[in-house]
Every structure is written in structure tokens, then in C-alpha cells.
CSV table of C-alpha atoms in Angstrom, one decimal:
chain,number,residue,atom,x,y,z
A,1,MET,CA,164.7,-27.6,7.2
A,2,ILE,CA,161.4,-28.0,9.2
A,3,HIS,CA,160.6,-25.0,11.3
A,4,ASP,CA,158.4,-25.8,14.3
A,5,GLY,CA,158.4,-22.4,16.0
A,6,ARG,CA,161.1,-23.3,18.5
A,7,ASP,CA,163.9,-21.9,16.4
A,8,SER,CA,162.3,-18.4,16.4
A,9,PHE,CA,161.7,-18.5,20.2
A,10,GLY,CA,164.4,-16.3,21.8
A,11,GLY,CA,167.9,-15.8,20.5
A,12,TYR,CA,171.4,-17.1,20.9
A,13,LEU,CA,174.2,-15.0,22.4
A,14,ASP,CA,175.3,-14.1,18.8
A,15,ASP,CA,171.9,-12.6,18.1
A,16,PHE,CA,172.2,-9.8,20.6
A,17,LYS,CA,174.2,-6.6,20.7
A,18,ALA,CA,174.2,-3.6,23.0
A,19,GLY,CA,171.7,-1.0,21.8
A,20,ASP,CA,169.3,-3.5,20.3
A,21,ILE,CA,165.7,-2.5,21.2
A,22,PHE,CA,162.8,-5.0,21.0
A,23,LYS,CA,159.2,-3.8,20.9
A,24,HIS,CA,157.4,-6.9,22.3
A,25,TRP,CA,153.9,-7.8,21.1
A,26,PRO,CA,151.2,-8.7,22.0
A,27,GLY,CA,150.4,-7.1,25.3
A,28,LYS,CA,148.1,-8.4,28.0
A,29,THR,CA,144.9,-6.7,29.4
A,30,ILE,CA,144.8,-7.4,33.1
A,31,THR,CA,141.4,-8.5,34.3
A,32,ALA,CA,140.1,-8.4,37.9
A,33,MET,CA,140.3,-12.2,37.8
A,34,ASP,CA,144.0,-12.1,36.8
A,35,ASN,CA,144.8,-9.6,39.7
A,36,HIS,CA,142.7,-11.5,42.3
A,37,LEU,CA,144.1,-14.9,41.5
A,38,PHE,CA,147.7,-13.7,41.4
A,39,THR,CA,147.3,-11.8,44.6
A,40,LEU,CA,145.7,-14.8,46.4
A,41,LEU,CA,148.1,-17.4,44.9
A,42,THR,CA,151.0,-15.4,46.2
A,43,MET,CA,149.3,-14.8,49.6
A,44,ASN,CA,149.6,-11.1,49.3
A,45,THR,CA,146.8,-9.9,51.6
A,46,ASN,CA,147.3,-6.2,51.2
A,47,PRO,CA,143.7,-4.9,50.6
A,48,LEU,CA,145.1,-2.5,47.9
A,49,HIS,CA,144.8,-5.5,45.5
A,50,PHE,CA,141.4,-6.9,46.2
A,51,ASP,CA,139.2,-4.8,48.5
A,52,GLU,CA,137.2,-2.3,46.4
A,53,HIS,CA,135.5,-0.8,49.5
A,54,TYR,CA,138.8,-0.2,51.2
A,55,MET,CA,140.2,1.5,48.1
A,56,LYS,CA,137.4,4.0,47.8
A,57,ASP,CA,139.1,6.2,50.5
A,58,HIS,CA,142.6,5.5,49.2
A,59,PRO,CA,144.4,8.2,47.1
A,60,HIS,CA,144.2,6.0,44.0
A,61,GLY,CA,140.4,5.5,44.6
A,62,ARG,CA,140.3,2.0,43.1
A,63,ILE,CA,142.0,-1.4,43.2
A,64,LEU,CA,145.7,-1.4,42.2
A,65,VAL,CA,147.1,-4.4,40.3
A,66,ASN,CA,149.6,-6.4,42.2
A,67,GLY,CA,153.0,-5.0,41.2
A,68,MET,CA,154.5,-8.5,41.0
A,69,LEU,CA,151.9,-9.4,38.4
A,70,VAL,CA,153.0,-6.5,36.3
A,71,PHE,CA,156.7,-7.5,36.9
A,72,SER,CA,155.9,-11.1,35.8
A,73,LEU,CA,154.0,-9.9,32.7
A,74,VAL,CA,156.8,-7.7,31.5
A,75,VAL,CA,159.3,-10.5,31.9
A,76,GLY,CA,157.0,-13.0,30.3
A,77,ILE,CA,156.1,-10.8,27.4
A,78,SER,CA,159.9,-10.3,26.6
A,79,VAL,CA,160.7,-14.0,26.6
A,80,ARG,CA,159.8,-14.8,22.9
A,81,ASP,CA,162.1,-12.1,21.6
A,82,THR,CA,165.0,-12.4,24.1
A,83,SER,CA,165.5,-15.2,26.6
A,84,GLY,CA,163.5,-18.0,25.0
A,85,LYS,CA,166.6,-20.0,24.5
A,86,ALA,CA,168.1,-19.1,27.9
A,87,ILE,CA,169.9,-21.7,30.1
A,88,ALA,CA,168.9,-19.7,33.1
A,89,ASN,CA,167.9,-16.3,34.4
A,90,LEU,CA,170.8,-15.1,36.6
A,91,GLU,CA,169.7,-11.9,38.1
A,92,TYR,CA,166.9,-9.3,38.4
A,93,GLU,CA,167.8,-5.8,39.6
A,94,ASN,CA,166.6,-2.2,39.8
A,95,ALA,CA,163.0,-3.0,39.5
A,96,THR,CA,160.9,0.2,39.9
A,97,HIS,CA,157.2,0.7,39.8
A,98,ASP,CA,157.0,3.9,37.7
A,99,GLY,CA,153.3,4.3,37.8
A,100,PRO,CA,150.1,2.6,38.9
A,101,THR,CA,148.4,-0.2,37.0
A,102,PHE,CA,144.7,-0.7,37.4
A,103,GLU,CA,142.4,-3.6,36.4
A,104,GLY,CA,141.5,-3.2,32.8
A,105,ASP,CA,144.9,-1.7,31.8
A,106,THR,CA,146.8,-3.4,29.0
A,107,ILE,CA,150.5,-3.9,29.6
A,108,TYR,CA,153.0,-3.9,26.7
A,109,ALA,CA,156.8,-4.2,27.0
A,110,GLU,CA,160.0,-3.2,25.3
A,111,SER,CA,163.5,-4.3,26.1
A,112,GLU,CA,166.9,-2.7,25.4
A,113,ILE,CA,170.1,-4.8,25.3
A,114,LEU,CA,172.6,-3.1,27.6
A,115,ASP,CA,175.6,-5.5,27.4
A,116,VAL,CA,176.5,-8.9,25.9
A,117,ARG,CA,179.6,-10.8,27.0
A,118,VAL,CA,181.0,-14.3,26.5
A,119,SER,CA,181.3,-16.3,29.7
A,120,LYS,CA,184.8,-16.3,31.2
A,121,SER,CA,184.5,-20.0,32.3
A,122,ARG,CA,182.6,-21.4,29.3
A,123,PRO,CA,183.2,-19.9,25.9
A,124,ASP,CA,180.2,-21.6,24.3
A,125,ARG,CA,177.8,-19.3,26.2
A,126,GLY,CA,177.5,-15.9,27.6
A,127,ILE,CA,175.4,-13.3,29.5
A,128,VAL,CA,172.9,-10.9,28.1
A,129,TYR,CA,172.1,-7.8,30.3
A,130,MET,CA,168.9,-6.0,29.4
A,131,GLU,CA,166.4,-3.5,30.6
A,132,SER,CA,162.7,-4.1,30.1
A,133,ARG,CA,160.0,-1.5,30.5
A,134,GLY,CA,156.3,-2.0,31.0
A,135,ILE,CA,154.1,0.5,29.2
A,136,ASN,CA,150.3,0.7,29.5
A,137,GLN,CA,147.8,1.4,26.7
A,138,ARG,CA,148.1,5.2,27.3
A,139,GLY,CA,151.9,5.0,26.6
A,140,GLU,CA,152.7,5.6,30.3
A,141,GLN,CA,155.7,3.7,31.7
A,142,VAL,CA,154.6,1.7,34.7
A,143,LEU,CA,157.6,-0.6,35.4
A,144,THR,CA,161.3,-0.8,34.7
A,145,LEU,CA,163.5,-3.7,35.5
A,146,ARG,CA,166.9,-5.0,34.5
A,147,ARG,CA,167.9,-8.7,34.3
A,148,ARG,CA,170.7,-10.9,33.1
A,149,PHE,CA,170.3,-14.3,31.5
A,150,LEU,CA,172.7,-17.0,30.4
A,151,VAL,CA,172.4,-18.3,26.9
A,152,THR,CA,174.5,-20.4,24.5
A,153,LYS,CA,176.1,-19.2,21.4
A,154,ARG,CA,174.6,-20.4,18.1
A,155,PRO,CA,175.4,-24.1,17.5
A,156,ALA,CA,178.3,-24.7,15.1
A,157,GLU,CA,176.1,-26.7,12.7
A,158,GLU,CA,173.7,-23.7,12.3
A,159,VAL,CA,176.6,-21.3,11.7
A,160,VAL,CA,178.0,-23.6,9.1
A,161,GLY,CA,174.6,-24.1,7.5
A,162,ALA,CA,173.9,-20.4,7.4
A,163,ALA,CA,177.3,-19.7,5.8
A,164,ALA,CA,176.6,-22.4,3.1
A,165,SER,CA,173.2,-20.9,2.3
A,166,ASP,CA,174.7,-17.4,1.9
A,167,ALA,CA,177.2,-18.7,-0.7
């Protein structure tokens, strides 16, 4: 069989079970350019994210990274190990900003599978419920979010092929 990388991108429903923990790698160091572009592209004009002079008198004393950039990074970092084969993301919930993120911080992520269930209407697919956590280079948790994604079960020909190779 030829492997082109797509087969190892994400998992099928059968590949997940409650309690699984994925330590995602690599992380991403957030540059000033990343933060400024994301902030301006999303039209978030809060000076917390781009006005260094304004932030000198703020309790944090320096520019804060846009929280939605951190959210997007944590989800994106998790895709290769989890939802790379997803049909769709269904829900995001309980997102909390657990600590500040500053320009120059590196964000890593880990995800825990909370629940896996077969679809009630389509038995060839199911829903994975997971919690992802963003952690900076100092080991501080800066973001937590939960999400559900819809993914198919492993195709029958792969199950048969795997069983044959085990024999």
C-alpha cells in the first residue's frame, strides 16, 4: 500500500476511546505579525491587541495576543491527531481563557477524548467529544475548550485488510 500522509491525518471513529490523551506537537510561537494580522483581519479593534502605548498603563503592561488566535491555534494544532478525517465540526463549547498570552509565547496543545458515540441516524459514523487545552512554553494553561466533531467509522476494506495482515 502507498502511504501519502493522508492516512495518518486524524482518526476514524474506531480510533478514539474516552480517556485517550493526545499531546500535540509541534507548537507555534506567536509573533507580533501573527497577532496584528489576525486582529486586523477579524476587525477586532480593541487596543489590547495592537497598541503598545495604550498597554503601558494596563495591568498586563504589554500587548495581549488576541484570544481567538489562541483558540484557533489550539484547535488547529489538534487536527492532525484528532479531527483530520472529520466530516464536520459540530460544536464548540466551554471555551475559557485561563491565562494571558503575549507576543513571543509558544502555544502547545493537548486533547482528552471525553466521549465517543455512534450516530443514532447513521451507523457508519459517530461523534467524538473532546477537551483541548492550550499550554504555553512555561507549562501554564492559557486556554480550555471542548468540541464535538462528526467522523466516519473505519472503511470496511481497511478493517478487512487489517484483519488479513494480522493473520
